[in-house]
């Protein structure tokens, strides 16, 4: 990687680190909209569980990728 | 059927293994080996103290009651770790830079090393944690009782109370042995951390094993499991509402603020980069912990008899299915969850209590300071050991008093909400420079009070502290003060209600208090250090180069850090300063380093106070310096103001004196003028009156009559002249004269003047040769009048027998200079100042023939012509110089 690209890469990583929890919050908060404003509406627990755990796994994968990216420049030094 | 004895043996064996692990880890750490013990994985596993027995057993119960909502408790911490860059990174960096020992220390240190705030947070933490410890004891007792119920022979030998007591004692012993071995918290507790990591693995494996057994052993695979969920009582998940968001937020807040979490997250963190691993590994751990919660709940609800406690499904499912090994493993998982929480909480709380409650009180009570008193190291260690015992004792007491009932189960969220009250001050402290101690204290008090009123007190049972009427009617009958419907807002979930109001008012008081109060200099300094923690190595809070003897400091440091550690520190500093031996010069750098090292053991506020006492008056803290500077600035400003005022007064006095002088002079002049003028008028009047009386005598000869009449006429003329002069002068002085400007040569003016002033007598006048060439544009008449005056003065006063008046003329720039110089005696220097004044005569009156207004009139004319007349000394005789512009 070119030397001049390093600061920009670092900045992008940091911005990703800030964006990630926001993304997670959006996905976790999404079920609120499922009822379409009617609280008496209900969804199947199994489907909801699959959704939530998928989001969860997705976030873990993204966090893992990010931490891997954070470590990489160190390894190159 | 599982024998109860087997379970006891397994438990004891497990405890022995834990002791061994902790012991071996400590030994390995002492030898400096075992780098893997400081690995990110161990760090991640240590974070699992978050998962207590409440989550191990309780999550299933939670799911059995309200479906998927239980994941909020795990989603909050997941969010915190995935967003590690925002908060955790900053906390860890600050914790390392400032040698923070606990969350109370963080708050105290941030807000000017305030002992008060440290104390408040400590009390808050103890109050919030004690019921939680009771909950752990209850879970162990409860799980044991499940086994006891399964083995009828065991009932006789055990009772829940004694079980709880033995567990509490065992935990106290373990914590004291491995939690208070050393004092410097930066050395961290390798043994404890390793034991917790092992327990983390055990509880995860236990849950996974039970889960796998349930899904594949009982339900018959994932597909069947999902189908079973869809037909279970919790098949429908009512769409989440405020509780969904509120609980997620609450668990995230608690994850950051719980004393035990802060301890493993920040204090035990040995490397910031561990966060990178934990950011995904701990969410993964939490995911695995919650993966089988719903299946276990569903299968439990399906297979176990109605009325079975869902909180114990993890245990009861394997037992009823005859899976004894699995049941023991599940028990050990729950046991691990309970013990690891209690151990870390006890360590964190004991650190807080000894640093923020015991040490300040002890330091104050001894008064003399760290030098003369006994071994502080022992005092601190002792206080920690006692605190651990007391905290566990309190937990046990709480368990006994609460009766171990269902009320305790609600304690988890109540405890979360209690410690979450620290959140506003903590986040404000690390992000907001303007946050102040007053604001933080106000926030704590308000938030804590509201939390106690809306959540803690109602929970301990109606009628114990809060009466039923208060709960129904509000405090003192005020309806809007009902603990569960503040401000008349009904229908909110009690937990959300309490969290919302307490945190809202907490934050409000914190912000308002911070805005309205002024931080002390030390606070400001700490604030900038906390907020810029990520940008730089840190600014120093300078200790002035003091006269504290290095030896005294070493004595004190040995008491706190231990001899070896203290000597190593001193030696390092001495070497750094280029000295041999163990006594470095107490430079500010050294004192600062020492303070940091001490604060790792006794907290920053105490360390600061101790160094302050040691270095004493000779050292000046920044706060002192600032205070002095403030005072000095005030004094200087005051003195400047005084000086300015005094100068102003002096000026005014000078002006007054001048004005007074002028007034006095004017008054004198007026008096003199009046007396002169009456004198001048009286003399001719007297002779006129005398001679006119003589004329009335008829016996006079005609010749005499003519003679006297002539005298009278002469005196009258003199009077008239005097009055003319006076009038003329008056007009000139008042500037009312109208000038008749015309152009002519100097010669013309001179001619006229010489003719007018020629009363006969032998005065030789030497005219200037260039008189014809000098053109003048001015009031020639008035100029002539001046010349006549000067010429006739020479006639009158020049004492030379052959008087000569020499007139010189020359151009000087735009001006013409005319000198009138006679060959008389001149004017004595003493009189030169006054000859131009009215009635000024230097020779005797008789000779004068005039009132002495001549030169005064000359001066006024010249002034009116835009020129001047002055006496020209050093010319042999009287000499006057006229100067006037050639053109006006």
CSV table of C-alpha atoms in Angstrom, one decimal, chain A residues 10 14-15 17-18 20-21 28-36 38-50 52-53 56-57 59-61 63-68 70-71 74, chain B residues 40 67-68 70-71 74-75 78-79 82-86 89 226 229-230 234-242 244-245 248 273-274 276-277 279-281 283-284 286-287 290-292 294:
chain,number,residue,atom,x,y,z
A,10,UNK,CA,-6.8,4.7,9.0
A,14,UNK,CA,-12.1,4.7,12.3
A,15,UNK,CA,-15.3,5.9,10.6
A,17,UNK,CA,-15.8,1.7,13.7
A,18,UNK,CA,-18.2,4.5,14.5
A,20,UNK,CA,-20.8,-0.2,13.0
A,21,UNK,CA,-22.7,0.2,16.3
A,28,UNK,CA,-31.9,-4.3,16.5
A,29,UNK,CA,-34.4,-1.5,16.6
A,30,UNK,CA,-36.2,-2.6,13.4
A,31,UNK,CA,-38.6,-5.1,15.1
A,32,UNK,CA,-40.4,-2.1,16.5
A,33,UNK,CA,-41.8,-1.4,13.1
A,34,UNK,CA,-43.0,-5.0,12.5
A,35,UNK,CA,-46.3,-4.4,14.2
A,36,UNK,CA,-47.1,-1.5,11.8
A,38,UNK,CA,-50.4,-1.8,16.3
A,39,UNK,CA,-49.0,-3.2,19.5
A,40,UNK,CA,-51.4,-6.1,19.6
A,41,UNK,CA,-49.8,-7.5,16.4
A,42,UNK,CA,-47.4,-10.4,17.1
A,43,UNK,CA,-44.9,-12.3,15.1
A,44,UNK,CA,-43.7,-15.9,15.3
A,45,UNK,CA,-41.0,-16.3,17.9
A,46,UNK,CA,-39.1,-18.7,15.6
A,47,UNK,CA,-38.9,-16.2,12.8
A,48,UNK,CA,-38.0,-13.3,15.1
A,49,UNK,CA,-35.3,-15.4,16.6
A,50,UNK,CA,-33.8,-16.3,13.2
A,52,UNK,CA,-32.2,-11.5,15.5
A,53,UNK,CA,-29.5,-14.2,15.5
A,56,UNK,CA,-26.2,-10.8,15.6
A,57,UNK,CA,-23.9,-13.1,13.6
A,59,UNK,CA,-22.5,-7.8,13.4
A,60,UNK,CA,-19.9,-10.3,14.8
A,61,UNK,CA,-18.6,-11.0,11.4
A,63,UNK,CA,-16.6,-6.6,13.9
A,64,UNK,CA,-14.2,-9.4,13.3
A,65,UNK,CA,-13.4,-8.1,9.8
A,66,UNK,CA,-12.9,-4.6,11.3
A,67,UNK,CA,-10.6,-5.8,14.0
A,68,UNK,CA,-8.6,-7.8,11.4
A,70,UNK,CA,-7.2,-2.7,12.3
A,71,UNK,CA,-4.4,-5.1,13.0
A,74,UNK,CA,0.8,-3.3,12.3
B,40,UNK,CA,-6.8,-11.2,24.4
B,67,UNK,CA,-40.2,-14.8,24.8
B,68,UNK,CA,-37.3,-13.2,22.9
B,70,UNK,CA,-34.4,-11.7,27.2
B,71,UNK,CA,-31.9,-11.0,24.4
B,74,UNK,CA,-27.2,-9.5,25.8
B,75,UNK,CA,-27.7,-7.0,23.0
B,78,UNK,CA,-22.9,-6.5,22.3
B,79,UNK,CA,-23.5,-3.0,21.2
B,82,UNK,CA,-19.0,-3.5,18.7
B,83,UNK,CA,-18.9,0.2,19.3
B,84,UNK,CA,-15.7,-0.2,21.3
B,85,UNK,CA,-14.1,2.6,19.3
B,86,UNK,CA,-16.5,5.2,20.8
B,89,UNK,CA,-11.2,2.7,23.9
B,226,UNK,CA,-38.4,-24.6,15.4
B,229,UNK,CA,-41.3,-23.2,19.3
B,230,UNK,CA,-44.1,-22.3,17.0
B,234,UNK,CA,-44.3,-18.3,23.6
B,235,UNK,CA,-44.8,-19.0,19.9
B,236,UNK,CA,-46.1,-15.5,19.5
B,237,UNK,CA,-43.7,-12.7,20.2
B,238,UNK,CA,-45.7,-9.5,20.8
B,239,UNK,CA,-44.1,-6.7,18.9
B,240,UNK,CA,-41.5,-5.0,21.1
B,241,UNK,CA,-42.2,-1.6,22.6
B,242,UNK,CA,-40.4,0.7,24.9
B,244,UNK,CA,-37.2,-3.5,23.9
B,245,UNK,CA,-35.2,-0.3,23.5
B,248,UNK,CA,-31.2,-2.9,25.7
B,273,UNK,CA,-5.4,-3.9,21.6
B,274,UNK,CA,-7.2,-6.7,23.5
B,276,UNK,CA,-9.9,-5.5,19.1
B,277,UNK,CA,-10.3,-9.2,19.8
B,279,UNK,CA,-15.0,-6.5,20.1
B,280,UNK,CA,-16.1,-9.6,18.1
B,281,UNK,CA,-15.2,-12.4,20.5
B,283,UNK,CA,-20.4,-10.7,21.3
B,284,UNK,CA,-19.8,-14.2,20.0
B,286,UNK,CA,-22.9,-13.7,24.4
B,287,UNK,CA,-24.5,-15.1,21.3
B,290,UNK,CA,-28.2,-17.1,24.5
B,291,UNK,CA,-28.4,-19.4,21.5
B,292,UNK,CA,-30.2,-22.2,23.4
B,294,UNK,CA,-35.4,-20.2,23.9
